[in-house]
């Protein structure tokens, strides 16, 4: 990469001692800010017997209470806002389907910091002002579109604010305007690759060099699939509306975990059951503390994402801590017949066995027994096989999934185009057992 490999080199390559000093200074100020301005936080801290005077630096972070998504819903719409509404310039909201939505507030300062985080991610994939950045994440209340849009502007790239959907138009602009960086969900990237092929394009026909994909879980197998179909290098990005949006962490050229923008967000790993902090390298639940957000500063927010943090030296030169790709979530992990199942495990098997990433998992309960049905879409080539061959293939795939999970699934290989495509977040799992509770 060129000298443009960092967007803010003084932060991205900061020595650990300096970073910890910066984090401590910001944390002390932030705790005072939320205690003085958010009655909910003040009550929580008082309940735990901790005051701002007890927080002298990051070594005291563990003294603070946790915040959960249900707290955010309970405080809807603005119970956690830490500044007067007149100082806020924007909201975003989660796409949650249950309960009240979570509404996140932003001052102009918050928007600027968030866009810097996304600019770091775009620069890390080689983005410069010479690039054409096609933003095909949804715009609106969802944070994806706005975050990468703002980051692209900060880098100086020509920004195509496409939003999600309208695939024909996406491809027209991609080809006519020579898009070089694509930002969208991985499932939509896979769909675009499929659509380009159907239109007769080869991967070398587009000018794309990199993709920044996030907002849903995806596997290494799916990454390779997308890279092949689009002729690009595919990078991961991570974020949550509650923390700011995409850009909380991002992949560099080494692609061995995502660098956390820890000058803004302090990550911790805790045991989800005991809530005790775990040492570096241990697997547990990811927790974030926002140390310089003004309007909506989450303190020790439990993400429910299961992952590992690492301070191993990175060849890209960044000193920012890295988080491994989340291995699932502590709250939407499926427990089927007493076995912990992450949908990503099933996706890994499908792609390893040569099937498409278009699939659906259905879990149900019949006569008090859990059932697991996996519907997998065949490609045109695979579909030409006989019924006998398909039945044998279903049995073989069921065996491979059983080897991975330890439980028997019912596998259904279905004709091409019969599983609904997603232009936003892919809905992969239908758990019908909840209807019977």
Tab-separated table of C-alpha atoms in Angstrom:
chain	number	residue	atom	x	y	z
A	1	UNK	CA	0.000	0.000	0.000
A	2	UNK	CA	0.992	3.622	-0.464
A	3	UNK	CA	1.573	6.280	2.171
A	4	UNK	CA	-2.240	6.594	2.336
A	5	UNK	CA	-2.516	3.367	4.349
A	6	UNK	CA	-3.661	5.279	7.479
A	7	UNK	CA	-6.324	7.959	7.714
A	8	UNK	CA	-5.152	9.215	11.149
A	9	UNK	CA	-1.667	7.695	11.611
A	10	UNK	CA	-0.994	9.413	14.938
A	11	UNK	CA	-3.974	7.523	16.451
A	12	UNK	CA	-3.842	4.297	14.447
A	13	UNK	CA	-0.171	3.667	15.291
A	14	UNK	CA	-0.158	5.167	18.802
A	15	UNK	CA	1.963	3.262	21.373
A	16	UNK	CA	-0.139	1.315	23.893
A	17	UNK	CA	0.968	3.378	26.936
A	18	UNK	CA	-0.130	6.597	25.217
A	19	UNK	CA	-3.435	5.042	24.123
A	20	UNK	CA	-4.190	3.892	27.662
A	21	UNK	CA	-3.378	7.367	29.028
A	22	UNK	CA	-5.724	8.918	26.416
A	23	UNK	CA	-8.468	6.392	27.218
A	24	UNK	CA	-8.147	7.044	30.957
A	25	UNK	CA	-8.431	10.826	30.527
A	26	UNK	CA	-11.498	10.456	28.303
A	27	UNK	CA	-13.133	7.853	30.561
A	28	UNK	CA	-12.875	10.027	33.679
A	29	UNK	CA	-14.518	12.948	31.832
A	30	UNK	CA	-17.175	10.750	30.267
A	31	UNK	CA	-18.254	9.139	33.531
A	32	UNK	CA	-18.745	12.595	35.043
A	33	UNK	CA	-20.705	13.648	31.911
A	34	UNK	CA	-23.175	10.758	32.091
A	35	UNK	CA	-23.517	10.892	35.877
A	36	UNK	CA	-24.378	14.597	35.768
A	37	UNK	CA	-26.667	14.452	32.712
A	38	UNK	CA	-28.439	11.068	32.593
A	39	UNK	CA	-30.640	10.275	35.617
A	40	UNK	CA	-30.774	6.592	34.603
A	41	UNK	CA	-26.977	6.232	34.753
A	42	UNK	CA	-26.800	8.173	37.988
A	43	UNK	CA	-29.365	5.850	39.592
A	44	UNK	CA	-27.515	2.759	38.302
A	45	UNK	CA	-24.166	4.000	39.626
A	46	UNK	CA	-25.670	5.010	42.976
A	47	UNK	CA	-27.272	1.570	43.221
A	48	UNK	CA	-23.851	-0.013	42.685
A	49	UNK	CA	-22.237	2.357	45.188
A	50	UNK	CA	-19.896	3.964	42.654
A	51	UNK	CA	-19.450	7.680	42.008
A	52	UNK	CA	-17.429	9.564	39.349
A	53	UNK	CA	-14.784	10.197	42.051
A	54	UNK	CA	-14.098	6.434	42.137
A	55	UNK	CA	-13.071	6.365	38.458
A	56	UNK	CA	-9.436	7.441	38.017
A	57	UNK	CA	-8.690	5.611	34.762
A	58	UNK	CA	-9.328	2.505	32.684
A	59	UNK	CA	-8.210	0.305	35.599
A	60	UNK	CA	-11.497	1.307	37.303
A	61	UNK	CA	-13.738	0.514	34.315
A	62	UNK	CA	-14.888	-2.759	35.933
A	63	UNK	CA	-16.511	-0.786	38.773
A	64	UNK	CA	-19.149	0.660	36.434
A	65	UNK	CA	-22.543	-1.043	35.917
A	66	UNK	CA	-23.457	-2.736	32.621
A	67	UNK	CA	-26.058	-1.459	30.173
A	68	UNK	CA	-28.175	-3.854	28.085
A	69	UNK	CA	-30.437	-3.539	25.079
A	70	UNK	CA	-33.494	-3.930	27.324
A	71	UNK	CA	-32.308	-0.868	29.297
A	72	UNK	CA	-32.208	1.065	26.031
A	73	UNK	CA	-35.717	-0.036	25.116
A	74	UNK	CA	-37.003	0.839	28.597
A	75	UNK	CA	-35.568	4.354	28.249
A	76	UNK	CA	-37.181	4.890	24.811
A	77	UNK	CA	-37.248	7.404	23.233
A	78	UNK	CA	-34.734	9.757	24.846
A	79	UNK	CA	-34.133	8.660	28.461
A	80	UNK	CA	-30.424	8.005	27.788
A	81	UNK	CA	-29.693	11.192	25.868
A	82	UNK	CA	-26.923	13.094	27.682
A	83	UNK	CA	-27.305	16.507	26.004
A	84	UNK	CA	-30.264	18.837	25.375
A	85	UNK	CA	-32.237	17.849	22.267
A	86	UNK	CA	-31.319	21.214	20.712
A	87	UNK	CA	-27.682	20.016	20.511
A	88	UNK	CA	-28.569	16.819	18.612
A	89	UNK	CA	-28.433	16.883	14.819
A	90	UNK	CA	-29.466	13.303	13.962
A	91	UNK	CA	-30.930	10.041	15.172
A	92	UNK	CA	-30.514	6.472	13.948
A	93	UNK	CA	-32.492	3.474	15.074
A	94	UNK	CA	-32.112	-0.288	15.192
A	95	UNK	CA	-34.102	-2.504	12.879
A	96	UNK	CA	-35.260	-4.631	15.812
A	97	UNK	CA	-38.419	-6.635	15.254
A	98	UNK	CA	-39.373	-7.164	18.901
A	99	UNK	CA	-40.215	-4.668	21.594
A	100	UNK	CA	-39.493	-0.971	21.374
A	101	UNK	CA	-36.853	0.276	18.984
A	102	UNK	CA	-33.555	1.642	20.210
A	103	UNK	CA	-33.059	5.283	19.214
A	104	UNK	CA	-29.492	6.634	19.169
A	105	UNK	CA	-28.786	10.394	19.207
A	106	UNK	CA	-25.840	12.227	17.653
A	107	UNK	CA	-24.389	15.707	18.042
A	108	UNK	CA	-22.362	17.102	15.130
A	109	UNK	CA	-19.232	16.148	17.092
A	110	UNK	CA	-20.509	12.541	17.325
A	111	UNK	CA	-21.204	12.403	13.578
A	112	UNK	CA	-17.709	13.733	12.819
A	113	UNK	CA	-16.008	11.119	15.016
A	114	UNK	CA	-18.108	8.340	13.519
A	115	UNK	CA	-17.285	9.423	9.975
A	116	UNK	CA	-13.569	9.481	10.910
A	117	UNK	CA	-13.907	5.856	12.042
A	118	UNK	CA	-15.470	4.877	8.701
A	119	UNK	CA	-12.787	6.871	6.843
A	120	UNK	CA	-10.144	4.798	8.651
A	121	UNK	CA	-11.885	1.637	7.410
A	122	UNK	CA	-12.029	2.874	3.808
A	123	UNK	CA	-8.378	3.967	3.902
A	124	UNK	CA	-7.384	0.567	5.331
A	125	UNK	CA	-8.747	-1.185	2.211
A	126	UNK	CA	-6.722	1.158	-0.007
A	127	UNK	CA	-9.320	3.902	-0.468
A	128	UNK	CA	-8.158	7.374	-1.562
A	129	UNK	CA	-9.673	10.417	-3.224
A	130	UNK	CA	-9.057	8.655	-6.560
A	131	UNK	CA	-11.645	5.985	-5.713
A	132	UNK	CA	-15.335	5.612	-6.530
A	133	UNK	CA	-17.109	4.304	-3.434
A	134	UNK	CA	-20.491	2.662	-4.060
A	135	UNK	CA	-22.513	2.656	-0.837
A	136	UNK	CA	-25.206	-0.009	-1.175
A	137	UNK	CA	-26.057	-0.271	2.516
A	138	UNK	CA	-29.526	0.992	3.397
A	139	UNK	CA	-29.869	4.707	4.115
A	140	UNK	CA	-32.373	6.155	6.558
A	141	UNK	CA	-32.673	4.995	10.175
A	142	UNK	CA	-30.188	2.150	9.542
A	143	UNK	CA	-26.609	3.314	10.237
A	144	UNK	CA	-24.868	1.466	7.383
A	145	UNK	CA	-25.496	3.884	4.524
A	146	UNK	CA	-24.909	7.102	6.449
A	147	UNK	CA	-21.712	5.876	8.132
A	148	UNK	CA	-19.841	4.702	5.031
A	149	UNK	CA	-21.222	7.656	3.047
A	150	UNK	CA	-19.704	10.088	5.551
A	151	UNK	CA	-16.449	8.131	5.711
A	152	UNK	CA	-16.160	8.152	1.928
A	153	UNK	CA	-16.618	11.938	1.897
A	154	UNK	CA	-13.889	12.374	4.518
A	155	UNK	CA	-11.474	10.291	2.419
A	156	UNK	CA	-12.456	12.372	-0.616
A	157	UNK	CA	-13.685	9.469	-2.749
A	158	UNK	CA	-16.456	10.004	-5.292
A	159	UNK	CA	-19.441	8.676	-3.338
A	160	UNK	CA	-22.356	6.873	-4.988
A	161	UNK	CA	-25.201	6.983	-2.414
A	162	UNK	CA	-27.048	4.024	-3.953
A	163	UNK	CA	-28.727	2.609	-0.823
A	164	UNK	CA	-29.800	-1.039	-0.946
A	165	UNK	CA	-31.929	-2.704	-3.587
A	166	UNK	CA	-32.641	-1.919	-7.263
A	167	UNK	CA	-29.946	-4.321	-8.399
A	168	UNK	CA	-30.206	-3.392	-12.072
A	169	UNK	CA	-29.427	0.240	-11.256
A	170	UNK	CA	-26.630	-0.801	-8.868
A	171	UNK	CA	-24.931	-2.717	-11.684
A	172	UNK	CA	-25.485	0.050	-14.250
A	173	UNK	CA	-23.800	2.658	-12.040
A	174	UNK	CA	-21.090	0.209	-10.969
A	175	UNK	CA	-20.124	-0.438	-14.589
A	176	UNK	CA	-20.725	3.048	-16.064
A	177	UNK	CA	-19.060	5.031	-13.262
A	178	UNK	CA	-16.286	2.521	-12.574
A	179	UNK	CA	-16.937	1.831	-8.881
A	180	UNK	CA	-13.745	0.651	-7.158
A	181	UNK	CA	-14.996	0.084	-3.567
A	182	UNK	CA	-18.323	-1.566	-2.758
A	183	UNK	CA	-19.952	-1.161	0.680
A	184	UNK	CA	-22.959	-3.384	1.508
A	185	UNK	CA	-24.046	-6.466	3.445
A	186	UNK	CA	-22.174	-9.662	2.520
A	187	UNK	CA	-25.420	-11.367	1.447
A	188	UNK	CA	-26.139	-8.507	-0.974
A	189	UNK	CA	-22.553	-8.616	-2.286
A	190	UNK	CA	-23.051	-12.325	-3.014
A	191	UNK	CA	-26.335	-11.490	-4.766
A	192	UNK	CA	-24.659	-8.772	-6.881
A	193	UNK	CA	-21.969	-11.274	-7.918
A	194	UNK	CA	-24.696	-13.707	-8.954
A	195	UNK	CA	-26.605	-10.998	-10.867
A	196	UNK	CA	-23.477	-9.813	-12.716
A	197	UNK	CA	-22.782	-13.376	-13.846
A	198	UNK	CA	-26.370	-13.785	-15.067
A	199	UNK	CA	-26.002	-10.567	-17.083
A	200	UNK	CA	-22.970	-12.054	-18.799
A	201	UNK	CA	-20.245	-10.127	-16.933
A	202	UNK	CA	-17.008	-11.749	-15.821
A	203	UNK	CA	-15.312	-10.662	-12.549
A	204	UNK	CA	-12.580	-8.830	-14.521
A	205	UNK	CA	-15.192	-6.711	-16.339
A	206	UNK	CA	-15.808	-4.462	-13.309
A	207	UNK	CA	-13.313	-2.027	-11.769
A	208	UNK	CA	-13.960	-3.049	-8.178
A	209	UNK	CA	-10.855	-3.697	-6.087
A	210	UNK	CA	-12.263	-3.943	-2.553
A	211	UNK	CA	-15.499	-4.468	-0.660
A	212	UNK	CA	-16.403	-3.418	2.895
A	213	UNK	CA	-19.057	-5.805	4.133
A	214	UNK	CA	-20.793	-5.983	7.516
A	215	UNK	CA	-24.111	-5.738	9.420
A	216	UNK	CA	-24.617	-9.533	9.447
A	217	UNK	CA	-22.549	-12.621	10.279
A	218	UNK	CA	-20.567	-14.177	7.421
A	219	UNK	CA	-17.971	-16.906	7.172
A	220	UNK	CA	-14.502	-17.142	5.627
A	221	UNK	CA	-15.985	-19.457	2.998
A	222	UNK	CA	-18.518	-16.785	2.052
A	223	UNK	CA	-15.687	-14.219	1.882
A	224	UNK	CA	-13.811	-16.347	-0.652
A	225	UNK	CA	-17.016	-16.899	-2.612
A	226	UNK	CA	-17.643	-13.129	-2.878
A	227	UNK	CA	-14.004	-12.394	-3.720
A	228	UNK	CA	-14.162	-14.881	-6.573
A	229	UNK	CA	-17.511	-13.722	-7.987
A	230	UNK	CA	-16.662	-9.980	-7.865
A	231	UNK	CA	-12.889	-10.204	-8.421
A	232	UNK	CA	-12.119	-8.180	-5.268
A	233	UNK	CA	-10.605	-8.396	-1.797
A	234	UNK	CA	-13.459	-8.520	0.751
A	235	UNK	CA	-13.021	-6.771	4.120
A	236	UNK	CA	-15.060	-7.027	7.298
A	237	UNK	CA	-16.403	-4.044	9.231
A	238	UNK	CA	-18.192	-4.090	12.591
A	239	UNK	CA	-20.482	-1.741	14.430
A	240	UNK	CA	-23.745	-1.335	16.292
A	241	UNK	CA	-26.285	1.486	16.206
A	242	UNK	CA	-26.020	1.660	20.001
A	243	UNK	CA	-22.278	2.413	19.822
A	244	UNK	CA	-22.405	4.614	16.677
A	245	UNK	CA	-22.747	2.348	13.638
A	246	UNK	CA	-20.239	0.685	11.293
A	247	UNK	CA	-16.617	1.602	11.929
A	248	UNK	CA	-16.390	0.595	15.578
A	249	UNK	CA	-13.791	-1.822	14.185
A	250	UNK	CA	-12.473	-2.669	10.724
A	251	UNK	CA	-10.164	-5.054	8.905
A	252	UNK	CA	-6.775	-4.095	7.481
A	253	UNK	CA	-4.812	-5.822	4.717
A	254	UNK	CA	-3.705	-8.597	7.101
A	255	UNK	CA	-7.345	-9.653	7.648
A	256	UNK	CA	-6.685	-11.370	10.971
A	257	UNK	CA	-9.329	-9.648	13.026
A	258	UNK	CA	-10.752	-6.125	13.049
A	259	UNK	CA	-8.894	-3.179	14.595
A	260	UNK	CA	-11.067	-1.478	17.220
A	261	UNK	CA	-11.046	2.329	17.166
A	262	UNK	CA	-10.090	2.251	20.816
A	263	UNK	CA	-9.477	5.988	21.082
A	264	UNK	CA	-13.303	6.198	20.965
A	265	UNK	CA	-14.513	2.790	22.183
A	266	UNK	CA	-12.972	0.677	24.972
A	267	UNK	CA	-13.620	-3.034	24.384
A	268	UNK	CA	-13.782	-5.678	27.116
A	269	UNK	CA	-14.511	-9.392	27.070
A	270	UNK	CA	-16.637	-10.731	29.925
A	271	UNK	CA	-17.991	-14.115	30.934
A	272	UNK	CA	-21.666	-13.753	29.887
A	273	UNK	CA	-22.836	-15.753	32.909
A	274	UNK	CA	-20.701	-14.368	35.758
A	275	UNK	CA	-20.193	-10.902	34.125
A	276	UNK	CA	-16.553	-11.026	35.235
A	277	UNK	CA	-13.928	-9.508	32.882
A	278	UNK	CA	-11.807	-12.093	31.056
A	279	UNK	CA	-8.123	-11.739	30.086
A	280	UNK	CA	-6.942	-11.036	26.528
A	281	UNK	CA	-7.227	-14.078	24.290
A	282	UNK	CA	-10.182	-15.584	26.178
A	283	UNK	CA	-13.494	-16.109	24.389
A	284	UNK	CA	-16.492	-14.308	25.860
A	285	UNK	CA	-19.058	-11.548	25.385
A	286	UNK	CA	-17.916	-8.254	23.891
A	287	UNK	CA	-18.651	-5.110	25.918
A	288	UNK	CA	-18.051	-1.522	24.741
A	289	UNK	CA	-17.693	1.799	26.539
A	290	UNK	CA	-17.955	4.995	24.451
A	291	UNK	CA	-15.450	7.484	25.842
A	292	UNK	CA	-16.057	10.611	23.787
A	293	UNK	CA	-19.605	10.460	22.436
A	294	UNK	CA	-21.658	13.406	23.637
A	295	UNK	CA	-25.317	12.574	22.979
A	296	UNK	CA	-25.589	8.812	23.485
A	297	UNK	CA	-22.561	7.571	25.425
A	298	UNK	CA	-22.971	3.877	26.190
A	299	UNK	CA	-21.076	2.752	29.287
A	300	UNK	CA	-20.151	-0.948	29.422
A	301	UNK	CA	-22.761	-1.883	26.833
A	302	UNK	CA	-23.261	-5.646	26.492
A	303	UNK	CA	-23.275	-6.402	22.773
A	304	UNK	CA	-24.143	-10.129	23.154
A	305	UNK	CA	-21.526	-10.843	20.479
A	306	UNK	CA	-19.136	-13.657	21.378
A	307	UNK	CA	-15.533	-13.026	20.355
A	308	UNK	CA	-11.859	-12.762	21.338
A	309	UNK	CA	-9.585	-9.694	21.673
A	310	UNK	CA	-5.909	-9.757	20.690
A	311	UNK	CA	-2.939	-7.408	21.016
A	312	UNK	CA	-0.696	-9.478	18.746
A	313	UNK	CA	1.485	-7.255	16.561
A	314	UNK	CA	-0.114	-6.552	13.161
A	315	UNK	CA	1.905	-6.345	9.950
A	316	UNK	CA	-0.167	-3.328	8.829
A	317	UNK	CA	1.556	-1.250	11.540
A	318	UNK	CA	-1.632	-0.384	13.431
A	319	UNK	CA	-1.349	-0.739	17.188
A	320	UNK	CA	-5.132	-0.699	17.733
A	321	UNK	CA	-6.392	-3.816	19.515
A	322	UNK	CA	-8.044	-6.404	17.280
A	323	UNK	CA	-11.290	-8.313	17.751
A	324	UNK	CA	-11.826	-11.604	15.974
A	325	UNK	CA	-14.922	-12.006	13.848
A	326	UNK	CA	-17.830	-12.625	16.276
A	327	UNK	CA	-18.476	-16.363	16.622
A	328	UNK	CA	-22.179	-15.912	17.181
A	329	UNK	CA	-24.209	-14.211	19.862
A	330	UNK	CA	-24.909	-15.090	23.436
A	331	UNK	CA	-28.580	-14.262	22.915
A	332	UNK	CA	-29.451	-15.692	19.489
A	333	UNK	CA	-27.394	-18.794	19.708
A	334	UNK	CA	-29.773	-21.665	19.031
A	335	UNK	CA	-30.019	-24.479	21.549
A	336	UNK	CA	-31.310	-27.509	19.670
A	337	UNK	CA	-31.743	-30.776	21.560
A	338	UNK	CA	-29.447	-29.382	24.236
A	339	UNK	CA	-26.702	-28.529	21.745
A	340	UNK	CA	-25.438	-24.957	21.219
A	341	UNK	CA	-25.718	-24.183	17.502
A	342	UNK	CA	-24.537	-21.083	15.668
A	343	UNK	CA	-26.010	-20.616	12.157
A	344	UNK	CA	-22.499	-19.704	10.924
A	345	UNK	CA	-21.432	-23.308	11.629
A	346	UNK	CA	-24.050	-24.582	9.181
A	347	UNK	CA	-23.051	-21.965	6.586
A	348	UNK	CA	-19.423	-23.091	6.864
A	349	UNK	CA	-20.404	-26.689	6.073
A	350	UNK	CA	-22.590	-25.661	3.099
A	351	UNK	CA	-19.840	-23.628	1.479
A	352	UNK	CA	-17.180	-26.268	2.185
A	353	UNK	CA	-19.408	-28.854	0.493
A	354	UNK	CA	-19.783	-26.664	-2.607
A	355	UNK	CA	-23.324	-25.336	-2.076
A	356	UNK	CA	-24.562	-21.772	-2.529
A	357	UNK	CA	-24.770	-19.291	0.388
A	358	UNK	CA	-28.538	-19.065	-0.183
A	359	UNK	CA	-30.070	-21.135	2.590
A	360	UNK	CA	-32.665	-21.065	5.349
A	361	UNK	CA	-32.655	-22.801	8.732
A	362	UNK	CA	-35.965	-23.733	10.364
A	363	UNK	CA	-36.186	-24.920	13.945
A	364	UNK	CA	-39.416	-26.292	15.373
A	365	UNK	CA	-40.661	-28.483	18.198
A	366	UNK	CA	-42.763	-31.551	17.390
A	367	UNK	CA	-43.999	-33.836	20.184
A	368	UNK	CA	-41.580	-32.091	22.585
A	369	UNK	CA	-38.623	-32.838	20.281
A	370	UNK	CA	-36.659	-30.140	18.488
A	371	UNK	CA	-36.474	-30.413	14.712
A	372	UNK	CA	-33.788	-28.820	12.520
A	373	UNK	CA	-34.533	-28.329	8.815
A	374	UNK	CA	-31.938	-26.834	6.504
A	375	UNK	CA	-33.115	-25.636	3.080
A	376	UNK	CA	-30.294	-25.149	0.583
A	377	UNK	CA	-30.643	-23.713	-2.895
A	378	UNK	CA	-29.033	-25.647	-5.726
A	379	UNK	CA	-27.222	-23.943	-8.607
A	380	UNK	CA	-28.487	-24.496	-12.174
A	381	UNK	CA	-25.721	-27.084	-12.717
A	382	UNK	CA	-26.579	-29.013	-9.552
A	383	UNK	CA	-30.334	-28.882	-10.261
A	384	UNK	CA	-29.957	-30.825	-13.502
A	385	UNK	CA	-29.176	-33.911	-11.429
A	386	UNK	CA	-31.728	-36.701	-11.003
A	387	UNK	CA	-33.995	-37.083	-7.971
A	388	UNK	CA	-31.936	-40.096	-6.904
A	389	UNK	CA	-28.724	-38.050	-7.038
A	390	UNK	CA	-30.330	-35.175	-5.100
A	391	UNK	CA	-31.539	-37.563	-2.373
A	392	UNK	CA	-28.022	-38.972	-2.020
A	393	UNK	CA	-26.605	-35.425	-1.899
A	394	UNK	CA	-29.101	-34.484	0.840
A	395	UNK	CA	-27.995	-37.480	2.896
A	396	UNK	CA	-24.318	-36.621	2.430
A	397	UNK	CA	-24.840	-32.973	3.402
A	398	UNK	CA	-26.901	-33.994	6.445
A	399	UNK	CA	-23.963	-36.206	7.501
A	400	UNK	CA	-21.494	-33.305	7.126
A	401	UNK	CA	-23.727	-31.009	9.210
A	402	UNK	CA	-24.110	-33.726	11.863
A	403	UNK	CA	-20.311	-34.049	12.035
A	404	UNK	CA	-20.054	-30.291	12.683
A	405	UNK	CA	-22.957	-29.941	15.142
A	406	UNK	CA	-23.414	-33.376	16.698
A	407	UNK	CA	-27.133	-33.449	15.827
A	408	UNK	CA	-29.027	-34.750	12.801
A	409	UNK	CA	-30.661	-32.163	10.519
A	410	UNK	CA	-33.232	-32.756	7.775
A	411	UNK	CA	-31.636	-31.325	4.619
A	412	UNK	CA	-33.777	-30.145	1.699
A	413	UNK	CA	-32.033	-29.252	-1.561
A	414	UNK	CA	-34.400	-26.901	-3.383
A	415	UNK	CA	-34.482	-25.535	-6.973
A	416	UNK	CA	-32.573	-22.360	-7.944
A	417	UNK	CA	-34.185	-19.013	-7.015
A	418	UNK	CA	-36.683	-20.549	-4.566
A	419	UNK	CA	-35.165	-18.993	-1.430
A	420	UNK	CA	-35.957	-15.269	-1.214
A	421	UNK	CA	-32.948	-13.030	-1.873
A	422	UNK	CA	-32.117	-10.326	0.605
A	423	UNK	CA	-31.149	-6.775	-0.294
A	424	UNK	CA	-30.593	-5.881	3.341
A	425	UNK	CA	-29.814	-8.130	6.287
A	426	UNK	CA	-30.413	-11.764	5.336
A	427	UNK	CA	-32.974	-13.608	7.460
A	428	UNK	CA	-31.353	-17.019	7.747
A	429	UNK	CA	-33.081	-18.531	10.771
A	430	UNK	CA	-36.764	-19.138	11.499
A	431	UNK	CA	-37.276	-20.461	15.015
A	432	UNK	CA	-40.891	-21.586	15.178
A	433	UNK	CA	-40.519	-22.888	18.742
A	434	UNK	CA	-41.044	-19.331	20.055
A	435	UNK	CA	-44.621	-19.480	18.777
A	436	UNK	CA	-45.343	-22.342	21.156
A	437	UNK	CA	-43.996	-20.732	24.350
